[in-house]
Short mmCIF file of C-alpha atoms and ligand atoms in Angstrom, two decimals:
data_model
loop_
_atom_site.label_atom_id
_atom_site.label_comp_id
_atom_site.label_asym_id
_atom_site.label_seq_id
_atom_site.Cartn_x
_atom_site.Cartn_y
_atom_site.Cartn_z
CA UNK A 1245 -83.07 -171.21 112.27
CA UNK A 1246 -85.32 -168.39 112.22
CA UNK A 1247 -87.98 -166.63 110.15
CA UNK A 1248 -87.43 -164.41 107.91
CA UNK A 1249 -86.94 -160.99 108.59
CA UNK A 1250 -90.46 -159.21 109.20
CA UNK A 1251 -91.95 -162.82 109.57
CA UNK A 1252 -93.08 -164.12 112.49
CA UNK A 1253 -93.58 -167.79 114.26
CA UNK A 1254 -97.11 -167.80 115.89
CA UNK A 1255 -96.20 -169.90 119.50
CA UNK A 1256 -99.40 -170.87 121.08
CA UNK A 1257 -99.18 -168.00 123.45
CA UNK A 1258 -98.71 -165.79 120.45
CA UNK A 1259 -102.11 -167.77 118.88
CA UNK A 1260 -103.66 -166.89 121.91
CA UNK A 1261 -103.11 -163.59 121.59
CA UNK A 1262 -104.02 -163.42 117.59
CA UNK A 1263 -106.83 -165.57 118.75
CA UNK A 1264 -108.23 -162.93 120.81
CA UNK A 1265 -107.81 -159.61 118.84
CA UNK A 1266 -109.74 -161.92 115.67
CA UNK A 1267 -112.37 -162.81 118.37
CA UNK A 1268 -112.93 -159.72 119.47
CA UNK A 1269 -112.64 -158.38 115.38
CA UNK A 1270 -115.53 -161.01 114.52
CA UNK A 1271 -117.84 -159.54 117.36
CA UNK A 1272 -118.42 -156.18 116.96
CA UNK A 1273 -118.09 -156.60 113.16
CA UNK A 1274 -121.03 -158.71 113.42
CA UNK A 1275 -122.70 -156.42 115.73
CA UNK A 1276 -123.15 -154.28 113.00
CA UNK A 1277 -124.37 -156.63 110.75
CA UNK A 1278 -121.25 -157.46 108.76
CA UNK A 1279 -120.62 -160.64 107.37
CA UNK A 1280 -117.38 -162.30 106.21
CA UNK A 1281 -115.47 -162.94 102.95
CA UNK A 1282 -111.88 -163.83 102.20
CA UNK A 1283 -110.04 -164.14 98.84
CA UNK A 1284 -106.75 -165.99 97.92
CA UNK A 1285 -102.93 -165.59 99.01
CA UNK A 1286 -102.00 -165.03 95.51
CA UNK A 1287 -103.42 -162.83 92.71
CA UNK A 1288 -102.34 -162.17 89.49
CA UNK A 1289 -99.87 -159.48 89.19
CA UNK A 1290 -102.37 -157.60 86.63
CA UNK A 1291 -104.96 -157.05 89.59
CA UNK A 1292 -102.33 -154.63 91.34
CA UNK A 1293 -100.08 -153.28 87.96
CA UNK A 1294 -102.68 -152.76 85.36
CA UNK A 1295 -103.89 -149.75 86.75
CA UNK A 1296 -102.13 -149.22 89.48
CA UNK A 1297 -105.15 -148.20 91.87
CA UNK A 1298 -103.68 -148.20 94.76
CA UNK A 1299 -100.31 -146.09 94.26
CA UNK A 1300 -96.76 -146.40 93.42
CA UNK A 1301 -95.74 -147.16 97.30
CA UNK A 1302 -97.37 -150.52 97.50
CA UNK A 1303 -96.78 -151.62 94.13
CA UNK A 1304 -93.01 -151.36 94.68
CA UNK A 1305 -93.88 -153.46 98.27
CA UNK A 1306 -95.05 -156.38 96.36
CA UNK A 1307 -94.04 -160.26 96.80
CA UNK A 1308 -94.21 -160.70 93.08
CA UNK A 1309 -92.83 -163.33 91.06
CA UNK A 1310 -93.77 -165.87 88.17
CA UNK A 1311 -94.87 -169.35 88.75
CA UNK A 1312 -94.35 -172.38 87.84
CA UNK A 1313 -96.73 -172.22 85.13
CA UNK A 1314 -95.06 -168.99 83.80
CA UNK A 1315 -97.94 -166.73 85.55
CA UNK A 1316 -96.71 -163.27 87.15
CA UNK A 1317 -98.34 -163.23 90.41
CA UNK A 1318 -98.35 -161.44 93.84
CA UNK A 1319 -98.99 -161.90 97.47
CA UNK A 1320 -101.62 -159.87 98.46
CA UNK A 1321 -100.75 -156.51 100.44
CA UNK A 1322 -104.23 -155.75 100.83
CA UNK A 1323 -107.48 -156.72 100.51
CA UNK A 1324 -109.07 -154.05 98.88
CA UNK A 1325 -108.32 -154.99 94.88
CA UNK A 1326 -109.60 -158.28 95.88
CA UNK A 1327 -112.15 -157.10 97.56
CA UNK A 1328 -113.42 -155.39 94.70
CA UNK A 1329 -112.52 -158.13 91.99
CA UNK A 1330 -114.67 -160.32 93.76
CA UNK A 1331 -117.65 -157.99 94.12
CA UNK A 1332 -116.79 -157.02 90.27
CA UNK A 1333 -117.39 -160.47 89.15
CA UNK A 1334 -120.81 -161.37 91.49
CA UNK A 1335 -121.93 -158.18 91.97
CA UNK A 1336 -125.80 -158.73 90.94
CA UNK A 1337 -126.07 -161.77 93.69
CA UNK A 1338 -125.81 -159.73 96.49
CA UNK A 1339 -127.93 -156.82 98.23
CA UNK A 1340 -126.61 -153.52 98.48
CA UNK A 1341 -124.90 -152.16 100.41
CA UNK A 1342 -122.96 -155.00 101.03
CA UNK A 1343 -121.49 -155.04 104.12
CA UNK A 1344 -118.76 -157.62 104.65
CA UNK A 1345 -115.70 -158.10 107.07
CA UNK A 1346 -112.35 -160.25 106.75
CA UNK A 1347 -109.24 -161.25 108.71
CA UNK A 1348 -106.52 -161.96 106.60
CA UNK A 1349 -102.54 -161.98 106.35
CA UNK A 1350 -101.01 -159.34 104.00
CA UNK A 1351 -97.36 -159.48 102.51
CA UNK A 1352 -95.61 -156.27 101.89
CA UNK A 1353 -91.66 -155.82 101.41
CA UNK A 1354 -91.14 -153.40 103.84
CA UNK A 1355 -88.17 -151.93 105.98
CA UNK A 1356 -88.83 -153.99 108.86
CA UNK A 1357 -89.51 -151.45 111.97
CA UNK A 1358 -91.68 -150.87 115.29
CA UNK A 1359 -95.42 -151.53 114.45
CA UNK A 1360 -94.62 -152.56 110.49
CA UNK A 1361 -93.23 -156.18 109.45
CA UNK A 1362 -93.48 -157.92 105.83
CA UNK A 1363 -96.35 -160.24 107.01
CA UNK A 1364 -99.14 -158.64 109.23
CA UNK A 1365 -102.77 -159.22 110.02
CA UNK A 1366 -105.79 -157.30 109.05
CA UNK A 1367 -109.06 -156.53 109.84
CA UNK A 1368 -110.92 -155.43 106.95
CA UNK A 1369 -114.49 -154.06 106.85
CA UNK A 1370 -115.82 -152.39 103.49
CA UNK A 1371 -119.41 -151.09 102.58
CA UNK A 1372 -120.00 -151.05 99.33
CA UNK A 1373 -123.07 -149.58 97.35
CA UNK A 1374 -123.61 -146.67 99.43
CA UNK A 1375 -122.14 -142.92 99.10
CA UNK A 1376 -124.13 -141.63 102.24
CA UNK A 1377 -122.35 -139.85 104.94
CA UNK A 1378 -124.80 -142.43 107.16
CA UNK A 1379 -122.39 -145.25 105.41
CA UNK A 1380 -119.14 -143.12 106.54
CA UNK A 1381 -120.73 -142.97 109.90
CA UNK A 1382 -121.38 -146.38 110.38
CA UNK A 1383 -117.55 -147.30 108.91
CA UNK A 1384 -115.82 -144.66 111.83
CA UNK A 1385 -117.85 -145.66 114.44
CA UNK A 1386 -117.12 -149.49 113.82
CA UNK A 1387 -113.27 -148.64 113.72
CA UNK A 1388 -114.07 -146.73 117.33
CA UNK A 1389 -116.34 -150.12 118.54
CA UNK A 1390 -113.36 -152.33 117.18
CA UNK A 1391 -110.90 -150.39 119.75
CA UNK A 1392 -113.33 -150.03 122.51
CA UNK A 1393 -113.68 -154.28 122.58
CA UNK A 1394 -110.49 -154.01 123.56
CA UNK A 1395 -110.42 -151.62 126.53
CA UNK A 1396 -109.57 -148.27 125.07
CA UNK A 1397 -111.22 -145.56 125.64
CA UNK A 1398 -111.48 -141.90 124.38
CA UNK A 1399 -108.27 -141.04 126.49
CA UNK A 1400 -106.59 -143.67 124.44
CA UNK A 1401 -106.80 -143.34 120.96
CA UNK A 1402 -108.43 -141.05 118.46
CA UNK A 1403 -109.77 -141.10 115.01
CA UNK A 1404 -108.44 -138.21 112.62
CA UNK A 1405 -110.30 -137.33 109.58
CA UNK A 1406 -109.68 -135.53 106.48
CA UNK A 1407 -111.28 -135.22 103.23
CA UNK A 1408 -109.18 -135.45 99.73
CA UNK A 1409 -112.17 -133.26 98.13
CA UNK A 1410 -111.05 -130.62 100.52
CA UNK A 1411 -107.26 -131.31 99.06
CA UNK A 1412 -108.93 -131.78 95.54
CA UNK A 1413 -110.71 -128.15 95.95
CA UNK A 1414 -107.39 -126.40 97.62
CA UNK A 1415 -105.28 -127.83 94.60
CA UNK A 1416 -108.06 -126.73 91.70
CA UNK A 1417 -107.74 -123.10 92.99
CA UNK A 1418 -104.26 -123.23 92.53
CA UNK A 1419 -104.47 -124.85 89.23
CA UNK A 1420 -102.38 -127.83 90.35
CA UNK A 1421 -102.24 -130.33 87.69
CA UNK A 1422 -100.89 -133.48 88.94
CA UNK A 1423 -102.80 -134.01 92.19
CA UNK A 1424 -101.95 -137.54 92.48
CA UNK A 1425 -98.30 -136.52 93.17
CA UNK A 1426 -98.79 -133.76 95.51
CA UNK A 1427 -101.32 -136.14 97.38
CA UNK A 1428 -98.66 -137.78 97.47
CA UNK A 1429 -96.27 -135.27 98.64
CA UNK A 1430 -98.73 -134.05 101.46
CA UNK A 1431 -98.69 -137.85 102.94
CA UNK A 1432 -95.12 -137.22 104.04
CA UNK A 1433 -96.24 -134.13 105.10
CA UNK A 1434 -95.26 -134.94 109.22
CA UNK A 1435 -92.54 -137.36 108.32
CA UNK A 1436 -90.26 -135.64 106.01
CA UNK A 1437 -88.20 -132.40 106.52
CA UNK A 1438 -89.45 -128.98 105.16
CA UNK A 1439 -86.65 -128.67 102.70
CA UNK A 1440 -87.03 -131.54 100.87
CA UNK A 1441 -90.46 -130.98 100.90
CA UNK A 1442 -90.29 -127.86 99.70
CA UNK A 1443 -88.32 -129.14 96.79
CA UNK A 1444 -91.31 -131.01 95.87
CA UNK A 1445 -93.82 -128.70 96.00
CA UNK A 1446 -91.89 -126.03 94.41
CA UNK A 1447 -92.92 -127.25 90.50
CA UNK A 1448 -95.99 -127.60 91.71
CA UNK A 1449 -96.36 -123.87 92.62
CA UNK A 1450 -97.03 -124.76 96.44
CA UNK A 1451 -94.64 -124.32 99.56
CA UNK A 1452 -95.11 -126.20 102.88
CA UNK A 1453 -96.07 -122.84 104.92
CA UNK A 1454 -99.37 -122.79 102.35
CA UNK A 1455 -100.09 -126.37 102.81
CA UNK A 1456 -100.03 -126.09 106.95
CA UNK A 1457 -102.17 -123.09 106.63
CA UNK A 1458 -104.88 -125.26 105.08
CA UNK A 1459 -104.67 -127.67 107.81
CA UNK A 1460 -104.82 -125.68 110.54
CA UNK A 1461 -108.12 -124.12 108.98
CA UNK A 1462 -109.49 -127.24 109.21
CA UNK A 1463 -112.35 -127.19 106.48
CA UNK A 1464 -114.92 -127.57 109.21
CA UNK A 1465 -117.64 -127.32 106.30
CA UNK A 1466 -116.35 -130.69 104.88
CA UNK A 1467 -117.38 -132.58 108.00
CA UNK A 1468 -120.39 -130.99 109.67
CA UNK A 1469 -122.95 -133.53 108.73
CA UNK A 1470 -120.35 -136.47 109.66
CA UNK A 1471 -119.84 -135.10 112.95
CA UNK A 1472 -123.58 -134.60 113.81
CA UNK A 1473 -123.54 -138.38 113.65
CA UNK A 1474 -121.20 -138.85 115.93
CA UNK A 1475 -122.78 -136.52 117.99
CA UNK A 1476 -125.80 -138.70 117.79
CA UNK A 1477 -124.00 -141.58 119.22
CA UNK A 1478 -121.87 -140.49 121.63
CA UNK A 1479 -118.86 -140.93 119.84
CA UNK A 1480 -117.64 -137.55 119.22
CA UNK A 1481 -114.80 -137.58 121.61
CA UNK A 1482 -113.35 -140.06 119.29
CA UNK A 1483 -112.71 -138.03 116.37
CA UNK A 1484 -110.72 -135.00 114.93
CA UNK A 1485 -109.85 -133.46 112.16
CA UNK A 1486 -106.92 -133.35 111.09
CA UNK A 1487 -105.87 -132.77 106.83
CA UNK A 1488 -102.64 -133.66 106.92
CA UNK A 1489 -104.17 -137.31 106.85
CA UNK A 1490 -104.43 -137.92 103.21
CA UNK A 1491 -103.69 -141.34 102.66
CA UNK A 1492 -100.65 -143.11 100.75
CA UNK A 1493 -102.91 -145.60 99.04
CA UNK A 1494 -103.93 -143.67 95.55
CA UNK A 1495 -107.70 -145.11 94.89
CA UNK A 1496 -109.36 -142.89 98.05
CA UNK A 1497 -111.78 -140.37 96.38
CA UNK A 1498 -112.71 -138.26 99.27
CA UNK A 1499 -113.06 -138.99 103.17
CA UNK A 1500 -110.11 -140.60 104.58
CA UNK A 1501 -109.31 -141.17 108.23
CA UNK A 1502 -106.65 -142.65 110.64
CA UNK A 1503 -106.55 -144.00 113.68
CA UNK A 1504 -103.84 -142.65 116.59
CA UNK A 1505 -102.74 -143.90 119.69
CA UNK A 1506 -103.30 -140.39 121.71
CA UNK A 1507 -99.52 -140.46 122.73
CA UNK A 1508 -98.93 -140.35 119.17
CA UNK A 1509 -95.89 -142.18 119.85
CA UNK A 1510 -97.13 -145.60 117.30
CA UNK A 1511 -97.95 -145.34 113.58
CA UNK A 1512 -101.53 -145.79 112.75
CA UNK A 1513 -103.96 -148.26 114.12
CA UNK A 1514 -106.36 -148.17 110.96
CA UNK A 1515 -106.67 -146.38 108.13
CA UNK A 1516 -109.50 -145.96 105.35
CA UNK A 1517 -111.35 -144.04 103.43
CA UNK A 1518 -113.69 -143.87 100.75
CA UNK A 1519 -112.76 -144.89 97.45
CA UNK A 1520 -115.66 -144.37 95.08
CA UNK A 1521 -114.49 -144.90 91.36
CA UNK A 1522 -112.23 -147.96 92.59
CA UNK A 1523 -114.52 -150.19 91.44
CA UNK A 1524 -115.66 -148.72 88.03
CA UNK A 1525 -111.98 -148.05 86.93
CA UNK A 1526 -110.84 -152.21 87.54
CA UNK A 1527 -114.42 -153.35 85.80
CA UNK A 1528 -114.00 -150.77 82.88
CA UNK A 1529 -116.77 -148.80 83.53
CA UNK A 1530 -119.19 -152.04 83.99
CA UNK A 1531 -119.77 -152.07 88.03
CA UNK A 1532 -119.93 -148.71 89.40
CA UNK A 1533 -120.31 -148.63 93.10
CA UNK A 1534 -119.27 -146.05 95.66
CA UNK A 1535 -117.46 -147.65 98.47
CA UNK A 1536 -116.06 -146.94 102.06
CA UNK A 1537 -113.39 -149.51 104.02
CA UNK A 1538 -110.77 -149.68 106.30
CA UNK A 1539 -108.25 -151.77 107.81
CA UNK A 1540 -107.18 -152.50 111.12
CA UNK A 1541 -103.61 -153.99 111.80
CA UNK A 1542 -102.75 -156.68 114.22
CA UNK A 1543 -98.87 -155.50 114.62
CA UNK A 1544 -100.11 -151.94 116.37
CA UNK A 1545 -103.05 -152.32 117.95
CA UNK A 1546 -101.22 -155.54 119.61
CA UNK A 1547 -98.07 -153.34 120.87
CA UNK A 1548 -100.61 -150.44 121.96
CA UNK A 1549 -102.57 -153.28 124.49
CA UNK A 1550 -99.16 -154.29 125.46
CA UNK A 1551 -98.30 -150.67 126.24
CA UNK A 1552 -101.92 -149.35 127.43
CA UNK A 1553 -102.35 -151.56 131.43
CA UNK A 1554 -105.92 -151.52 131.73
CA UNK A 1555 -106.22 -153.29 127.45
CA UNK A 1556 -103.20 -155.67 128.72
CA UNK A 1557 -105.23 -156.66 131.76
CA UNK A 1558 -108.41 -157.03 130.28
CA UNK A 1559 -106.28 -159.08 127.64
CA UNK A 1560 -104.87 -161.14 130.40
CA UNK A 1561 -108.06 -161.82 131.84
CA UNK A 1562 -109.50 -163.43 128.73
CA UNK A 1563 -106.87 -165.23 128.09
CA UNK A 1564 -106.68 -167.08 131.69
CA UNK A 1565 -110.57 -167.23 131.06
CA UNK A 1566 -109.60 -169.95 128.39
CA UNK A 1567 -107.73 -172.26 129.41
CA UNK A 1568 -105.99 -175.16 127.52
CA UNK A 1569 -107.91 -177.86 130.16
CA UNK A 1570 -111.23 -177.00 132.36
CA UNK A 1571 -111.21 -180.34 133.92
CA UNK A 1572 -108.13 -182.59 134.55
CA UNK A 1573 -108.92 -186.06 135.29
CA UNK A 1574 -106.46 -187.28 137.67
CA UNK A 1575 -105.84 -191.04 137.82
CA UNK A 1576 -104.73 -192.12 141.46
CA UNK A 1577 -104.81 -195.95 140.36
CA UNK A 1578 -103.68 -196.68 137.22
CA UNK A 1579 -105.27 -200.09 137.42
CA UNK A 1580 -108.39 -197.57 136.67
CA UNK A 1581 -107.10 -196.06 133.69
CA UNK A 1582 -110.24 -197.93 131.61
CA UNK A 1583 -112.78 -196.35 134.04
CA UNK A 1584 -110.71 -192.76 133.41
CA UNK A 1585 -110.60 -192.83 129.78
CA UNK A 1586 -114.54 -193.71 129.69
CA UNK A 1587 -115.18 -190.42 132.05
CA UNK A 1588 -112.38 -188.08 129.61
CA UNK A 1589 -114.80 -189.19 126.71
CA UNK A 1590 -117.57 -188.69 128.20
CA UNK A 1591 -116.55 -185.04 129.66
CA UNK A 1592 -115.21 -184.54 126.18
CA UNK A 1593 -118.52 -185.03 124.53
CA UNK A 1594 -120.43 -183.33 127.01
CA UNK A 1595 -118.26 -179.91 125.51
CA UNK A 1596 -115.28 -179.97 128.58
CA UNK A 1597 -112.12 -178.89 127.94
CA UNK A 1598 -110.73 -182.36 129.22
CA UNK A 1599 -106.75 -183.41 129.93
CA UNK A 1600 -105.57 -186.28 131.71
CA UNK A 1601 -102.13 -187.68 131.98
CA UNK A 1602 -100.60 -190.54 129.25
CA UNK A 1603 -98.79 -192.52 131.18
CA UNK A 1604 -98.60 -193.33 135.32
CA UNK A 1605 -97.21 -190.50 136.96
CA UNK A 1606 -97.86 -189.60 140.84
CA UNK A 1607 -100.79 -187.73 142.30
CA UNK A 1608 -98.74 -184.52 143.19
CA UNK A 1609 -97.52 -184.08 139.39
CA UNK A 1610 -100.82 -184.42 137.98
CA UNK A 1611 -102.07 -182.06 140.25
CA UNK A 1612 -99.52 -179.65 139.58
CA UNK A 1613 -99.74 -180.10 135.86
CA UNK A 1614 -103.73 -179.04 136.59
CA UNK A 1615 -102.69 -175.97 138.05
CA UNK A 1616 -100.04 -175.15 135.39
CA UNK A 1617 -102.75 -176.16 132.35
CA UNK A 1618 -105.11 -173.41 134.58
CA UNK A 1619 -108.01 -176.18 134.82
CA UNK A 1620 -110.91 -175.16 137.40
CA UNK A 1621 -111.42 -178.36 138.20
CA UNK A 1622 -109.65 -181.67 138.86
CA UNK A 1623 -112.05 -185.46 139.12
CA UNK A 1624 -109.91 -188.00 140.60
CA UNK A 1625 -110.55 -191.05 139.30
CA UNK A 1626 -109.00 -194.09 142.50
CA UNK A 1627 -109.94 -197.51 143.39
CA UNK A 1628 -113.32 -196.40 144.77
CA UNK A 1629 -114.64 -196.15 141.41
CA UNK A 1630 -117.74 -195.16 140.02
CA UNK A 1631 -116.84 -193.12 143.26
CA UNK A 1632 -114.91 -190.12 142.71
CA UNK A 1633 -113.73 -187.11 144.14
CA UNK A 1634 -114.47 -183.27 142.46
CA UNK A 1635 -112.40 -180.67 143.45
CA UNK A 1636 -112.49 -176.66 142.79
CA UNK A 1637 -108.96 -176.48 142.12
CA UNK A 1638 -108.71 -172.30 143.06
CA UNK A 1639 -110.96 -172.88 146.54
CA UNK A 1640 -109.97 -176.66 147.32
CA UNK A 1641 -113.20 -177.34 148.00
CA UNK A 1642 -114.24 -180.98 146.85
CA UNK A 1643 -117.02 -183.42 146.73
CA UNK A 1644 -117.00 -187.17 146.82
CA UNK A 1645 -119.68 -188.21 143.78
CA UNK A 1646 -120.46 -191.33 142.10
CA UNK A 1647 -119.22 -190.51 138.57
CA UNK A 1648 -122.76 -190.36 137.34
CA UNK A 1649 -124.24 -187.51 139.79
CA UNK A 1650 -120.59 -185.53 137.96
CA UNK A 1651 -122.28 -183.40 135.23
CA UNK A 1652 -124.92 -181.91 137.94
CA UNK A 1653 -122.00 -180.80 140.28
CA UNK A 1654 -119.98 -179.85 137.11
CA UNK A 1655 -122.62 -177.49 136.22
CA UNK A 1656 -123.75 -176.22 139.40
CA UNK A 1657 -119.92 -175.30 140.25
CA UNK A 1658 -119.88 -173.78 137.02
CA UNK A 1659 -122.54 -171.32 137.18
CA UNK A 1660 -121.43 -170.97 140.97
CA UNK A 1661 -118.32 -169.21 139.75
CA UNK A 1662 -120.11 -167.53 136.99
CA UNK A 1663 -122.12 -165.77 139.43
CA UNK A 1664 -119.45 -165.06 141.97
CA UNK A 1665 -117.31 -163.23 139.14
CA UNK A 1666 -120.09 -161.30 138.03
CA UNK A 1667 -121.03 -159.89 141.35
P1 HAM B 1497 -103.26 -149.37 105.11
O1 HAM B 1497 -103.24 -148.01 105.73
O2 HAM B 1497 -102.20 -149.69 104.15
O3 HAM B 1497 -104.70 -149.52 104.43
O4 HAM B 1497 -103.26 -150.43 106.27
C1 HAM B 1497 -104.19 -150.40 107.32
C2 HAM B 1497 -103.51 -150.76 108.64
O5 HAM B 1497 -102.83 -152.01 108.47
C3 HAM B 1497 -102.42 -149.78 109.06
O6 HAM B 1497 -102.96 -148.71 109.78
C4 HAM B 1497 -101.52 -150.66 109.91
O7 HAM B 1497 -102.05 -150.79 111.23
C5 HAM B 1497 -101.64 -152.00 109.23
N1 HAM B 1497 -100.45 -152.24 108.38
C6 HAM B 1497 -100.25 -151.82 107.11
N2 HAM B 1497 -99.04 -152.21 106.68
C7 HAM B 1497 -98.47 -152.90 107.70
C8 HAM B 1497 -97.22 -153.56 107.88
N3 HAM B 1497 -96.30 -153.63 106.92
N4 HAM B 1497 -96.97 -154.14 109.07
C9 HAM B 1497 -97.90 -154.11 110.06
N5 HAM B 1497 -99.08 -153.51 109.95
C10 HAM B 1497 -99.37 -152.91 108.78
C11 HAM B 1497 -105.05 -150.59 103.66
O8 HAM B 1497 -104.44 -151.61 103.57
C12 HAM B 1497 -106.39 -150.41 102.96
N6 HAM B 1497 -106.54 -151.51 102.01
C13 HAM B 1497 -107.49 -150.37 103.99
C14 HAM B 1497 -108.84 -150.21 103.34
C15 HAM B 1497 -109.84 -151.14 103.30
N7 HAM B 1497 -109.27 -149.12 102.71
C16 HAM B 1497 -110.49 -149.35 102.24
N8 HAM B 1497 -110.85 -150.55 102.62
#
């Protein structure tokens, strides 16, 4: 039997690899002083229909059915609604801005393709409480920090921004009523063909040809100040701007950005924006807070390290860096198996990744099932007890200890290699 379509099983190998990409998430997030939140599976169904804030799309995505206690509920797509539920509801006990982080599983009923399934992983990061371009800044430029953990560079990926007060501006001079829609419209802007398009935008009063003429004009005056900040950091090579980003989800009030493999060849890495009246719409008016996020999925960025060789190395690298077992305690007489299980505790406690084999099995195996567990070293544990020998299982060097004088060569060995791989 298998999962269901657009689900996935997580082997260890694959936790391995989740494990990294939420390790490497939790580290630059906190580098820039986020902290993290999470919020439940399941919501009610109001928090996503009763005012629809984030867009017809998604709402028609939605795991939703009624419980067993008659409740209509969903599975989260997104954070965001919770995100700003919870902040509705406790907003007073925290410091603005708030600045907090999450990695979470999302449900959406989508057709399964490349780089979208119906249960993904994201990496969330929102500041909320502060409408400063400074607070845009500092969103981008963690989105760029996120991708750079991972190996990419400028060569690799890119960051396109747009503004919807730019779109907002473009469509008031037209006297275009029903922005939402043609917001809407313009976000299948690169995906759909002209004609249909076209169709669209005709009752609107708009063709395509008008609409590409306002992105390739840019708006530069929209972004100058942004930019500068980049500038500031170093981090302008990471960005462009580009308007036909706009954003499917509805709530974004003004910036909005993307993030691109350079080959163009994925679908976006992240996405986010600024969404301003989000949270004074779903608390009537009652908690008013400007707000910036994004999201970062695990389904992309983890076929763009497969695809990019210097990410999947440094991926590889970290990976064999943590192995199931450091040490494997070998037991050459099993009429020492008492003595061995008092040294795997003891390496245990002392914070070693420790393995040793259940039952009597021959020298050569257990060796070979050190090497295949990718432990550094192996302590063989034989009659000459509290003798035993320490081998370096990549050099074959070894050292004949009494079992006591082990943590001292344990961490001089350690730090030995430490050094080596550093220099
Ligand atoms: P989003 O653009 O819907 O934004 O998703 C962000 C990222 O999550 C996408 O760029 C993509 O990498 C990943 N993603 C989305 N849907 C799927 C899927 N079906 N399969 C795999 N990956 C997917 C949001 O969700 C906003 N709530 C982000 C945000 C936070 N805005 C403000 N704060």
């Amino acid at each position: 039997m298998r999962p269901l379509p657009g689900f996935r099983d997580f082997y260890p190998e694959d936790c391995a690899r989740r494990g990294y990409l939420l390790d490497g998430w939790r580290r630059v997030a906190r580098r820039y002083g986020f902290v993290e939140m999470d919020g439940p599976v399941l919501e009610s169904m109001e928090l996503y229909a009763k005012k629809n804030e984030s867009g017809a799309e998604i709402l028609g995505q939605l795991y939703q059915f009624t419980d067993r206690g008659e409740r209509d509920v969903a599975m989260r797509p997104e954070m965001t609604p919770t995100l700003a539920r919870m902040v509705i509801a406790k907003e007073r006990a925290y410091r603005k801005p708030l600045k907090w982080f999450s990695t979470a599983n999302f449900f959406r009923y989508e057709r399964q393709q490349k780089g979208r399934l119906r249960e993904f992983i994201q990496f969330n990061a929102d500041l909320i409480g502060d409408g400063s371009t400074a607070a845009d800044a500092e969103a981008i430029c963690l989105v760029i920090d996120l991708l750079r953990e991972f190996g990419f560079t400028k060569d690799d990926f890119v960051i396109r921004l747009s503004d919807r007060k730019a779109w907002l501006d473009f469509l008031g001079a037209r006297a275009v009523a029903d922005t939402k829609t043609v917001l809407a419209i313009i976000d299948k802007i690169e995906r759909e063909p002209e004609e249909s398009l076209n169709a669209k935008l005709s009752p609107h009063g708009l063709t395509v040809a008008e609409l590409r003429e306002f992105i390739a004009a840019g708006s530069p005056e929209y972004f100058a100040p942004l930019l500068e900040q980049f500038e500031a950091r170093g981090l302008r090579d990471f960005v462009e701007i580009d308007l036909s980003i706009v954003r499917g989800l509805a709530y974004y009030t003004g910036l909005v950005f993307e993030a691109f493999d350079r080959g163009k060849s994925m679908r976006a890495l992240a996405g986010g924006g600024r969404y301003d009246d989000l949270l004074a719409d779903l608390s009537d008016g009652t908690v008013n807070l400007p707000a910036i996020g994004f999201g970062v999925g695990d389904v992309v960025l983890g076929n763009l390290i497969e695809e990019t060789p210097h990410a999947f190395a440094k991926m590889a690298a970290a990976l064999a860096a943590s192995p199931s077992a450091e040490i494997y305690v070998v037991i050459a007489d099993d009429s020492r198996r008492r003595e061995a299980l008092s040294l795997v505790q003891a390496l245990r406690d002392a914070g070693w990744r420790t393995d040793f084999p259940l039952d009597s099995v021959k020298v050569g195996k257990q060796f070979q099932t050190a090497e295949q567990l990718g432990a550094r070293f192996a302590i063989v544990v034989g009659n000459e007890w509290p003798i035993v020998k320490a081998k370096t299982l990549a050099t074959r060097a070894e050292a004949t200890l009494a079992q006591d004088a082990l943590a001292g060569w344990l961490a001089k060995n350690k730090d030995c290699q430490q050094t080596d791989s550093s220099s």
